[in-house]
PDB file of C-alpha atoms in Angstrom:
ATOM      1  CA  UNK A   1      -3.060-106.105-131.479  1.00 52.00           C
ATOM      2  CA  UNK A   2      -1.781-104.712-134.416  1.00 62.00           C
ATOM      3  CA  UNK A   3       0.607-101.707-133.712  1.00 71.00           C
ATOM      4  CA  UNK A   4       3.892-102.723-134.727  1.00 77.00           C
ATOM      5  CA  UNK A   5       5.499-101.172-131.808  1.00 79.00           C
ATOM      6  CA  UNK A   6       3.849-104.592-129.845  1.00 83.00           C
ATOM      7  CA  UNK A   7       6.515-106.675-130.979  1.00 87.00           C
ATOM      8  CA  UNK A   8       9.093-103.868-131.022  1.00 89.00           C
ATOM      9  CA  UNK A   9       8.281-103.502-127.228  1.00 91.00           C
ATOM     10  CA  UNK A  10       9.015-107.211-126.424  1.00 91.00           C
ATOM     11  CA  UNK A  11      12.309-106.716-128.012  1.00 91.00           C
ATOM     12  CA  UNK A  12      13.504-104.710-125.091  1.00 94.00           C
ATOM     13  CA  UNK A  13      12.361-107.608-122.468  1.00 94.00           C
ATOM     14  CA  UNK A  14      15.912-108.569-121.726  1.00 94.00           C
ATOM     15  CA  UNK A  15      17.014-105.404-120.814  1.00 96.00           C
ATOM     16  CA  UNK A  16      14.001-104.466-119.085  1.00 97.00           C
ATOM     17  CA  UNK A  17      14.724-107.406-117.211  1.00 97.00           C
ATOM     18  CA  UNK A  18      17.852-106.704-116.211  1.00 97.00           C
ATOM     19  CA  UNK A  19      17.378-103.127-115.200  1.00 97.00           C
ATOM     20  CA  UNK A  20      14.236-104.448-112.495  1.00 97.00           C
ATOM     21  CA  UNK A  21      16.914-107.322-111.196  1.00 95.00           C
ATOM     22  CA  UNK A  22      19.869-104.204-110.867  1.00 95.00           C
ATOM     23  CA  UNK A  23      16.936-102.266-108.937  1.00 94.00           C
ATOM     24  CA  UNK A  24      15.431-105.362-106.864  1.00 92.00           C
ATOM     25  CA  UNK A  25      17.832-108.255-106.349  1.00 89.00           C
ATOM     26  CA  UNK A  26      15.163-110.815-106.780  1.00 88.00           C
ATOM     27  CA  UNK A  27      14.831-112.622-109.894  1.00 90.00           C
ATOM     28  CA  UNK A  28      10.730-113.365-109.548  1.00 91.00           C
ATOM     29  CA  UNK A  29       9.739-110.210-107.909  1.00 91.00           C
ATOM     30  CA  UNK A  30      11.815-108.359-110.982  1.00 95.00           C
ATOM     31  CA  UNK A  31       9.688-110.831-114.013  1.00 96.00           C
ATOM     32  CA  UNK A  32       6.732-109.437-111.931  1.00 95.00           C
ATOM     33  CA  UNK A  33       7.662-105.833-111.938  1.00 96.00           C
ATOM     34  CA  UNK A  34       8.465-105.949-116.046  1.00 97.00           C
ATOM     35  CA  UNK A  35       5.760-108.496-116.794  1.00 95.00           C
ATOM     36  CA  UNK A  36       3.464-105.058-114.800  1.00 95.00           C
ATOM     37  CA  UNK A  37       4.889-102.590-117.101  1.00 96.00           C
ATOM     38  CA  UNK A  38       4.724-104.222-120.375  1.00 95.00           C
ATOM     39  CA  UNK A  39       0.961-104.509-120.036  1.00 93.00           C
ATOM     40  CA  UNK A  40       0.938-101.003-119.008  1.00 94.00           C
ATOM     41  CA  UNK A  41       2.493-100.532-121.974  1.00 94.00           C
ATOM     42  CA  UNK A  42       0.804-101.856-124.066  1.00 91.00           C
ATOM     43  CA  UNK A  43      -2.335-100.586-122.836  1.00 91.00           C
ATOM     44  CA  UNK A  44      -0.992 -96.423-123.587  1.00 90.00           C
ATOM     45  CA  UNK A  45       1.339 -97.545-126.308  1.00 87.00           C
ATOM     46  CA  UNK A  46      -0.429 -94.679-128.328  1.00 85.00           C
ATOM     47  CA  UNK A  47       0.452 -92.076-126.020  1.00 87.00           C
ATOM     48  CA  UNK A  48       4.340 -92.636-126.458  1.00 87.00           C
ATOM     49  CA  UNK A  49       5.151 -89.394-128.753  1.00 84.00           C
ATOM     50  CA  UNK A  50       8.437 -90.863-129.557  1.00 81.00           C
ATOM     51  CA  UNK A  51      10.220 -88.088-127.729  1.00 85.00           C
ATOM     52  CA  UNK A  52      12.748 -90.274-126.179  1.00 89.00           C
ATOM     53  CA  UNK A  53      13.697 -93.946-127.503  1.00 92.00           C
ATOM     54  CA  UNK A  54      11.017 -96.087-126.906  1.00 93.00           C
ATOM     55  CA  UNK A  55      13.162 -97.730-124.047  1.00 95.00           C
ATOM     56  CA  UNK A  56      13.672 -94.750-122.320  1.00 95.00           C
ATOM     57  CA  UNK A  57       9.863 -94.719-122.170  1.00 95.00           C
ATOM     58  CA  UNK A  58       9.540 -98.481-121.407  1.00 96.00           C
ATOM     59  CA  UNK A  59      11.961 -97.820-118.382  1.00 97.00           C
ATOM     60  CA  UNK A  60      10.291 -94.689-117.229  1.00 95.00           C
ATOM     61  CA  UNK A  61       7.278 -97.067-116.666  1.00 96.00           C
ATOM     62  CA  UNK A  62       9.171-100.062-115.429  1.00 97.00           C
ATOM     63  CA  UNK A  63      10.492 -97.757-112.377  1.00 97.00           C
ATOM     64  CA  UNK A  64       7.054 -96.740-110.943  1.00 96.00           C
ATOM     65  CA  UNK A  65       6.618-100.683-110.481  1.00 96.00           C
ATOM     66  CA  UNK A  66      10.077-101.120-109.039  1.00 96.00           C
ATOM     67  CA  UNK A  67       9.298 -98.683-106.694  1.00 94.00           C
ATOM     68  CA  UNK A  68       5.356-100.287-105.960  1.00 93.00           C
ATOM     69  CA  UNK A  69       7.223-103.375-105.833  1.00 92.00           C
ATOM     70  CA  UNK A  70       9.627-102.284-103.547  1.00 89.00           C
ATOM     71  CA  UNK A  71       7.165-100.674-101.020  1.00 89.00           C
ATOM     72  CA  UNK A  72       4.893-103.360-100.962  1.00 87.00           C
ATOM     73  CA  UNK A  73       8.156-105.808-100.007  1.00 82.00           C
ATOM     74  CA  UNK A  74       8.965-103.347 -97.210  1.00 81.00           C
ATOM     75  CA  UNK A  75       5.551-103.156 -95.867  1.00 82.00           C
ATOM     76  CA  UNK A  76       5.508-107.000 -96.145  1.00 82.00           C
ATOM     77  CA  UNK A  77       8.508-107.276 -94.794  1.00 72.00           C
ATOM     78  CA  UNK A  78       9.822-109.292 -97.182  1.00 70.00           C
ATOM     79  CA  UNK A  79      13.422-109.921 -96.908  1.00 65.00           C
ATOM     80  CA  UNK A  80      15.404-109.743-100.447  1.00 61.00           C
ATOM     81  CA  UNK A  81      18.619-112.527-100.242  1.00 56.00           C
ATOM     82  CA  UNK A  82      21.028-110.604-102.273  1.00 55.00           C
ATOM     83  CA  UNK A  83      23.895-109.595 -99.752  1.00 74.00           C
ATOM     84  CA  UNK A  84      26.215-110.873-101.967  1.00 87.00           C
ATOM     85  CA  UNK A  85      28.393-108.137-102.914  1.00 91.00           C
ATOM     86  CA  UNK A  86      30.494-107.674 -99.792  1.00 90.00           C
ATOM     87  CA  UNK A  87      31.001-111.715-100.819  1.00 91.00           C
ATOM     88  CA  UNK A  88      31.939-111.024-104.314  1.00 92.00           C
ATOM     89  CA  UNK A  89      33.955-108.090-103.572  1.00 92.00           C
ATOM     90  CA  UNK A  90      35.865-110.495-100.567  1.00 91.00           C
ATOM     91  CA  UNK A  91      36.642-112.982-102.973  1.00 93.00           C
ATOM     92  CA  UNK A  92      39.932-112.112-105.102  1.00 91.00           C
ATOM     93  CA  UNK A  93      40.816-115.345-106.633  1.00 94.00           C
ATOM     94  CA  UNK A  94      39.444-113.780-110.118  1.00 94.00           C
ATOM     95  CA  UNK A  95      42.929-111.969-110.146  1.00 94.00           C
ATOM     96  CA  UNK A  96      44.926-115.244-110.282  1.00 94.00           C
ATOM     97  CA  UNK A  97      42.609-116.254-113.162  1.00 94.00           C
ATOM     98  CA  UNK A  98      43.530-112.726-115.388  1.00 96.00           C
ATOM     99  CA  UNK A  99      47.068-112.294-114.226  1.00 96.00           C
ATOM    100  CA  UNK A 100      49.621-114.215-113.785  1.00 95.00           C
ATOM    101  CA  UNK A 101      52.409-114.322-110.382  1.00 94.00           C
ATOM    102  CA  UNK A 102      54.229-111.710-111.978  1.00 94.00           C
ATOM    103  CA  UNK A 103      51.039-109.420-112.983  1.00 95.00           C
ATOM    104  CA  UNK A 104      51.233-109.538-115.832  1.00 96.00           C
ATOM    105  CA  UNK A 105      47.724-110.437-118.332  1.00 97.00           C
ATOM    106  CA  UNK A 106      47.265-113.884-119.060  1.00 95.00           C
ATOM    107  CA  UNK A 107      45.409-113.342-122.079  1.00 94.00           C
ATOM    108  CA  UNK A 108      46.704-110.370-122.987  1.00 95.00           C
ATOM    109  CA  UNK A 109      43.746-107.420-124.924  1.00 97.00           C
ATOM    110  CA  UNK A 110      44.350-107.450-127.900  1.00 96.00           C
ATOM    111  CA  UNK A 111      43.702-103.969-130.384  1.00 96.00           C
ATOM    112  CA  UNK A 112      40.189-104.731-131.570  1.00 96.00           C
ATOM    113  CA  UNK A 113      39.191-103.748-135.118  1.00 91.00           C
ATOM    114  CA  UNK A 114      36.904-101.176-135.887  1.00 92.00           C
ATOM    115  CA  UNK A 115      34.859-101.795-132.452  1.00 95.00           C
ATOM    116  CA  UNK A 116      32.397 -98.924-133.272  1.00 94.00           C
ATOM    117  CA  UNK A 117      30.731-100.784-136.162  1.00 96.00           C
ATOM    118  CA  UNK A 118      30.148-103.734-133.463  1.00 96.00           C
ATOM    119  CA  UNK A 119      27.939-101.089-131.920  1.00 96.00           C
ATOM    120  CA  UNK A 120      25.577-101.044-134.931  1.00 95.00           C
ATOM    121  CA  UNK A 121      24.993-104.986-135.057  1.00 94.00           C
ATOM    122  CA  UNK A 122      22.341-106.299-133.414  1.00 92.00           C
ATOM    123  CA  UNK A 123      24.111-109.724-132.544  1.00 94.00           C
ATOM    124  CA  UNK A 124      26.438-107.488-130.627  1.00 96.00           C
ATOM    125  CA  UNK A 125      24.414-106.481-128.166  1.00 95.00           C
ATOM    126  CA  UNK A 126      23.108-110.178-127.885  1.00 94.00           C
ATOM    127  CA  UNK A 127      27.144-111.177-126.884  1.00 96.00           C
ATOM    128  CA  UNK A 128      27.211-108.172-124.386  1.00 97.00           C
ATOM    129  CA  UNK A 129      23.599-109.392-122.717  1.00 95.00           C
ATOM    130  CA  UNK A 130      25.682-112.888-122.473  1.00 96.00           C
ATOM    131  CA  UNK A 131      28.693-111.601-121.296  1.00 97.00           C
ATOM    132  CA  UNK A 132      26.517-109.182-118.346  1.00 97.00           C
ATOM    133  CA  UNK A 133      24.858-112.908-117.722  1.00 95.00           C
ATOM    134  CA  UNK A 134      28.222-114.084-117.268  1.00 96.00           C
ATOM    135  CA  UNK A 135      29.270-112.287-114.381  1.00 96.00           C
ATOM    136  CA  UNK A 136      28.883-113.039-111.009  1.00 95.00           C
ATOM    137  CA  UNK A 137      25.628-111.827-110.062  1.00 93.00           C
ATOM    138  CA  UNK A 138      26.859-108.846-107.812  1.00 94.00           C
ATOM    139  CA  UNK A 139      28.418-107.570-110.154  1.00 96.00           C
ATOM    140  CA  UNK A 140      26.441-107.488-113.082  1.00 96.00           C
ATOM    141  CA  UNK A 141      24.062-105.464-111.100  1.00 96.00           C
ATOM    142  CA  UNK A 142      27.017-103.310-109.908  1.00 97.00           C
ATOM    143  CA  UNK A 143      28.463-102.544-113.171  1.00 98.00           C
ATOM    144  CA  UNK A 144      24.752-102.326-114.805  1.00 97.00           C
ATOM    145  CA  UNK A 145      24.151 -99.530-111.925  1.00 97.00           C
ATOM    146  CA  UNK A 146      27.305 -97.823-112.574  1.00 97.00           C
ATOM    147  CA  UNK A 147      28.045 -97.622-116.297  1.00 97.00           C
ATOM    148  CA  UNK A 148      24.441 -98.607-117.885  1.00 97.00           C
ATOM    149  CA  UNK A 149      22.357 -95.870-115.433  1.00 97.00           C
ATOM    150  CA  UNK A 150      25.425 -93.836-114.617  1.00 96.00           C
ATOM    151  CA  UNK A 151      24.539 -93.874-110.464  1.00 96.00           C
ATOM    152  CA  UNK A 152      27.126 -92.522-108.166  1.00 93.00           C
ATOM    153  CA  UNK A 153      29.297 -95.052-106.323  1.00 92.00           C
ATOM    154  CA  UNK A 154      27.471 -93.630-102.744  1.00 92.00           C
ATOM    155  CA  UNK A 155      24.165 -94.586-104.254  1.00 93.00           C
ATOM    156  CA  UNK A 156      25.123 -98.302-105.329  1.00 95.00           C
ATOM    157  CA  UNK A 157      26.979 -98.834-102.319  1.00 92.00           C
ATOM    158  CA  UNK A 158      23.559 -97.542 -99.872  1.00 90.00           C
ATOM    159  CA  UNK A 159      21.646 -99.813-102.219  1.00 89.00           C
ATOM    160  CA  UNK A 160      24.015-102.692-102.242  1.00 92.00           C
ATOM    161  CA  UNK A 161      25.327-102.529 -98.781  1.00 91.00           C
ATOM    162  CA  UNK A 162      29.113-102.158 -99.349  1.00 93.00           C
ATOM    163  CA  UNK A 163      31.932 -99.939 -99.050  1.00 94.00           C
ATOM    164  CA  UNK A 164      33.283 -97.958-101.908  1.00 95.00           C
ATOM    165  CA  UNK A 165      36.555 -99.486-101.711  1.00 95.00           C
ATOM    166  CA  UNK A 166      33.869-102.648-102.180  1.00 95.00           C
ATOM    167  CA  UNK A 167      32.372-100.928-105.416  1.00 96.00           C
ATOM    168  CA  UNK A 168      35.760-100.310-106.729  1.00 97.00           C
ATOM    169  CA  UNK A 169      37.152-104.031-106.757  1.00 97.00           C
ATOM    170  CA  UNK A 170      33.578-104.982-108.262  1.00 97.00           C
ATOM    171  CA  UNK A 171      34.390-102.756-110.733  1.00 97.00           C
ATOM    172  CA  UNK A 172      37.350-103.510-111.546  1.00 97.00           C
ATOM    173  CA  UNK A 173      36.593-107.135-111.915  1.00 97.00           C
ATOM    174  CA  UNK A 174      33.432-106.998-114.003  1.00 98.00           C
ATOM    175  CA  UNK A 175      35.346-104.538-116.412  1.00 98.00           C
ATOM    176  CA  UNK A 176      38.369-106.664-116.946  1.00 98.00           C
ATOM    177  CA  UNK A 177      35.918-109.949-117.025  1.00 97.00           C
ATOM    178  CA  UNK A 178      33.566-108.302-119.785  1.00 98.00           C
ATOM    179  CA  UNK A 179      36.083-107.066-121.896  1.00 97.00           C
ATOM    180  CA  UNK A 180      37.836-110.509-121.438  1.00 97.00           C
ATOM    181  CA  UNK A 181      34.318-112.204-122.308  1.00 97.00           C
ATOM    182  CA  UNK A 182      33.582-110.119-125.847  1.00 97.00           C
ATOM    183  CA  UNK A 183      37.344-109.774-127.012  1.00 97.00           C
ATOM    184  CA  UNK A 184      36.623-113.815-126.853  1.00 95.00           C
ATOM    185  CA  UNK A 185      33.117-114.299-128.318  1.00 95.00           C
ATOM    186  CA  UNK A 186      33.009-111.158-130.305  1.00 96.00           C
ATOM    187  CA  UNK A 187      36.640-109.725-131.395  1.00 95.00           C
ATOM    188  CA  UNK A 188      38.102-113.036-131.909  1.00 91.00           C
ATOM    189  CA  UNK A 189      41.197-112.848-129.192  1.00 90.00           C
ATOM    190  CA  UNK A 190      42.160-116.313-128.872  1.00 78.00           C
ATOM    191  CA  UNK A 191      41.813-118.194-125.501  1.00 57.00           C
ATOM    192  CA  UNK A 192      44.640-118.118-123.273  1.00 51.00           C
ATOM    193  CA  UNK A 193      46.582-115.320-125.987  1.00 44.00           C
ATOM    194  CA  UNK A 194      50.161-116.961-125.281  1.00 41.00           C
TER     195      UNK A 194
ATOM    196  CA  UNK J   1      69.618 -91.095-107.490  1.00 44.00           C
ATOM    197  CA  UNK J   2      69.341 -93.690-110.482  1.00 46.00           C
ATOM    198  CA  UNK J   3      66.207 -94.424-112.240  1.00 49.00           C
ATOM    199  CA  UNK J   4      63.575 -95.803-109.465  1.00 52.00           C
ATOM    200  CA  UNK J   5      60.206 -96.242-110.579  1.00 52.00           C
ATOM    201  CA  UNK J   6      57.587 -98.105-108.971  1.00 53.00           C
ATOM    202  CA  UNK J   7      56.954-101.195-110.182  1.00 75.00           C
ATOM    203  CA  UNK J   8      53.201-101.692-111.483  1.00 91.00           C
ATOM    204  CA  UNK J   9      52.554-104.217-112.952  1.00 96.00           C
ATOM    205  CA  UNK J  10      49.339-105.109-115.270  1.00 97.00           C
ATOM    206  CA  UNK J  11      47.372-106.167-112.709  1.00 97.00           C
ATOM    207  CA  UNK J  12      47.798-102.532-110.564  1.00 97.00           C
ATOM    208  CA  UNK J  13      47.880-100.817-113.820  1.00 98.00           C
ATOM    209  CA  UNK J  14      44.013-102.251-114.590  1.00 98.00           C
ATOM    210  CA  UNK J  15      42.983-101.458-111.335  1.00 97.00           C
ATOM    211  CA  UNK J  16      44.037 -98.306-111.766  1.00 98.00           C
ATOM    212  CA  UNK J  17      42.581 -97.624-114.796  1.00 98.00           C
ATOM    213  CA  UNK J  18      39.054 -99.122-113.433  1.00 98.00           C
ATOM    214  CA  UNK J  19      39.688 -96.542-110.920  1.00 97.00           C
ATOM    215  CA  UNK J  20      40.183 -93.686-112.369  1.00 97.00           C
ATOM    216  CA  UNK J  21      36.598 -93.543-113.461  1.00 95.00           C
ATOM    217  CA  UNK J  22      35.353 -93.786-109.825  1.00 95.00           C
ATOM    218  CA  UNK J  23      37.761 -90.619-108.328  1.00 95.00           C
ATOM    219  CA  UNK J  24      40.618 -88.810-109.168  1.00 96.00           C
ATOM    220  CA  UNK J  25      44.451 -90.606-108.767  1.00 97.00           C
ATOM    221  CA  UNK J  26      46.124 -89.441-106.775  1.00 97.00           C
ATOM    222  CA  UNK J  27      49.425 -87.824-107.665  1.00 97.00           C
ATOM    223  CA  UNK J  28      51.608 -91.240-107.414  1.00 96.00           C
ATOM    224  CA  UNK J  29      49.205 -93.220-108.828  1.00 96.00           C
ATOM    225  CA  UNK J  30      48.366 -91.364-111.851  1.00 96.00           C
ATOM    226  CA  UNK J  31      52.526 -90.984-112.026  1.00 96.00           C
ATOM    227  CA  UNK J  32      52.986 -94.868-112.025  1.00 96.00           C
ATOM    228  CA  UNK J  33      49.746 -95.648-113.890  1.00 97.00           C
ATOM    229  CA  UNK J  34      51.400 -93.072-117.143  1.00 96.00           C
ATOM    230  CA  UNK J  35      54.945 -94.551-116.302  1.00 96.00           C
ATOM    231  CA  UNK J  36      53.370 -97.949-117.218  1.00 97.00           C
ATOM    232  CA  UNK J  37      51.065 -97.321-120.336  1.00 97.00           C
ATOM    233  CA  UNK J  38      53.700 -95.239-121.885  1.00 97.00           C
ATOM    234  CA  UNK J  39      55.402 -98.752-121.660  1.00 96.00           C
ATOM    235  CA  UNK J  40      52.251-101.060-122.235  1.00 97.00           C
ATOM    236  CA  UNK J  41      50.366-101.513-125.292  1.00 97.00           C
ATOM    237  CA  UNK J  42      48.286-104.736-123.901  1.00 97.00           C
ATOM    238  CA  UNK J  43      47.159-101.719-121.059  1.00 98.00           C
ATOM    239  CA  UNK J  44      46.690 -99.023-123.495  1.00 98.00           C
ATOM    240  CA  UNK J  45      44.364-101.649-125.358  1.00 98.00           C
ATOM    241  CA  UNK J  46      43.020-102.411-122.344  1.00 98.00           C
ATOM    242  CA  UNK J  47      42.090 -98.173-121.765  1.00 98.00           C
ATOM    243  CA  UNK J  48      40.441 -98.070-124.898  1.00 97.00           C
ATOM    244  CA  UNK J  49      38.251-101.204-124.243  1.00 98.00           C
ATOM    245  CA  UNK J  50      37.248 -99.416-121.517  1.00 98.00           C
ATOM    246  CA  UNK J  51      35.888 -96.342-123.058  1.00 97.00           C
ATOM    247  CA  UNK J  52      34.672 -98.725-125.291  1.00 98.00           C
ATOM    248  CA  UNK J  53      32.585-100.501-122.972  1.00 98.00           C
ATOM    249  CA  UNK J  54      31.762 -97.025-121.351  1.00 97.00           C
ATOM    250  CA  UNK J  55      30.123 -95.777-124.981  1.00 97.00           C
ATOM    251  CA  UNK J  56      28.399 -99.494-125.613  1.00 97.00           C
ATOM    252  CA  UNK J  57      26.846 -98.994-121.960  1.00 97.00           C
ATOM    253  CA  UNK J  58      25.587 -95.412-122.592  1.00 96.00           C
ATOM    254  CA  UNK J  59      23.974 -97.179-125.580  1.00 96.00           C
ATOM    255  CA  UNK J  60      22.357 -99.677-124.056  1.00 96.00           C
ATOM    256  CA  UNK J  61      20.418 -97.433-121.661  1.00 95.00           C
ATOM    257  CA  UNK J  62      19.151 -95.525-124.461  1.00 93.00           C
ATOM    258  CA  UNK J  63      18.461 -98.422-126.649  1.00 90.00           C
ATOM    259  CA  UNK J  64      19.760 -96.603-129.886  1.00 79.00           C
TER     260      UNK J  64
END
């Protein structure tokens, strides 16, 4: 156990996590499925030729057991809970909460300052994994599918069981609610903004 | 005929810009949607947080 890439590998737990709970919709069968691939990582750790990032790699693996996960639920017929999109995409009160009776932005964005350089900062990406938490769970997993693995709308709607009308007001309200959530905790917009 | 434009609002004008990354506007939409920004600097932040959150997500996949 001495590699160095051992604890550079557990660094990319959290998204690893939330990549097998986009895929699988169940919280336990997902800290199975990474829990699976980290040991299998760890086990051919020497074999990564550092081709792609090493979480392009860890992901590569972590799909194979979504998918062996997957299977094994259908053939067990194991029913994932996890309808709740249609639910989250019904429910519009978020709207009232970001815009006022006349439409207009409650707290209105602000211009953020230099917003690339957040991008190099590792406690940046630590405020984005807490804003994604943040979100209703629908659509963290919808906006994960969409923007983080760049699927088509058909594809997350198949998977998710919606319309794309359904995918769109998901959208829509993750987007405003994340860039609500780090113009708050990470570009220091102030709370209510009038 | 004086003036008429439609009236979108901040709350349409968001949606619209959500949407325009899922399929094209339409000719009236993408009409109102420049009619407002050209107006709106909270929505033209609001664009560029967007992107912004596009590039931080691209990011993220890779790890980098």
């Amino acid at each position: 156990m001495t590699d160095p890439r051992y604890a550079e590998i557990e660094t990319h737990r959290p998204y690893l996590l939330r990549y097998a709970v986009s895929q699988l919709r169940d919280a336990q069968l997902a800290e199975e499925a990474v829990q699976e691939a980290l040991v299998s990582a760890l086990e051919s750790v020497a074999t990564f030729g550092g081709k792609s990032t090493l979480r392009t790699w860890l992901t590569s693996i972590l799909r194979f057991k979504v998918i062996d996960l997957q299977r094994r639920a259908v053939a067990e017929r194991r029913t994932f809970d996890g309808g709740d999109a249609a639910a989250v995409a019904g429910d519009d009160s978020w709207l009232d909460e970001a815009f006022d009776e006349t439409g207009h932005w409650r707290a209105p964005p602000r211009a953020w300052s230099d917003p690339e350089s957040a991008l190099e900062q590792r406690r940046f990406w630590e405020a984005l994994e807490r804003c994604l938490d943040a979100l209703p769970p629908a659509a963290g997993r919808v906006f994960f599918k969409r923007e983080v693995l760049g699927e088509d709308t058909d594809a997350i709607c198949r998977s998710e069981g919606i319309t794309p009308a359904n995918c769109w007001v998901i959208l829509h309200r993750a987007r405003v609610a994340l860039r609500a959530c780090l113009g708050r905790h990470w570009f220091g917009e102030v709370g209510d903004g009038r | 005929m004086a003036d008429e434009r439609p009236a979108t609002d901040c709350r349409e004008a968001s949606r619209l810009l959500s949407l325009a990354s899922e399929r094209s506007l339409t000719q009236p939409e993408s009409t109102a949607l420049r009619y407002h920004l050209d107006r709106c600097l909270m929505c033209r932040n609001f664009d560029s947080q967007l992107k912004f959150l596009h590039e931080a997500s691209e990011r993220l996949r890779s790890g980098k």
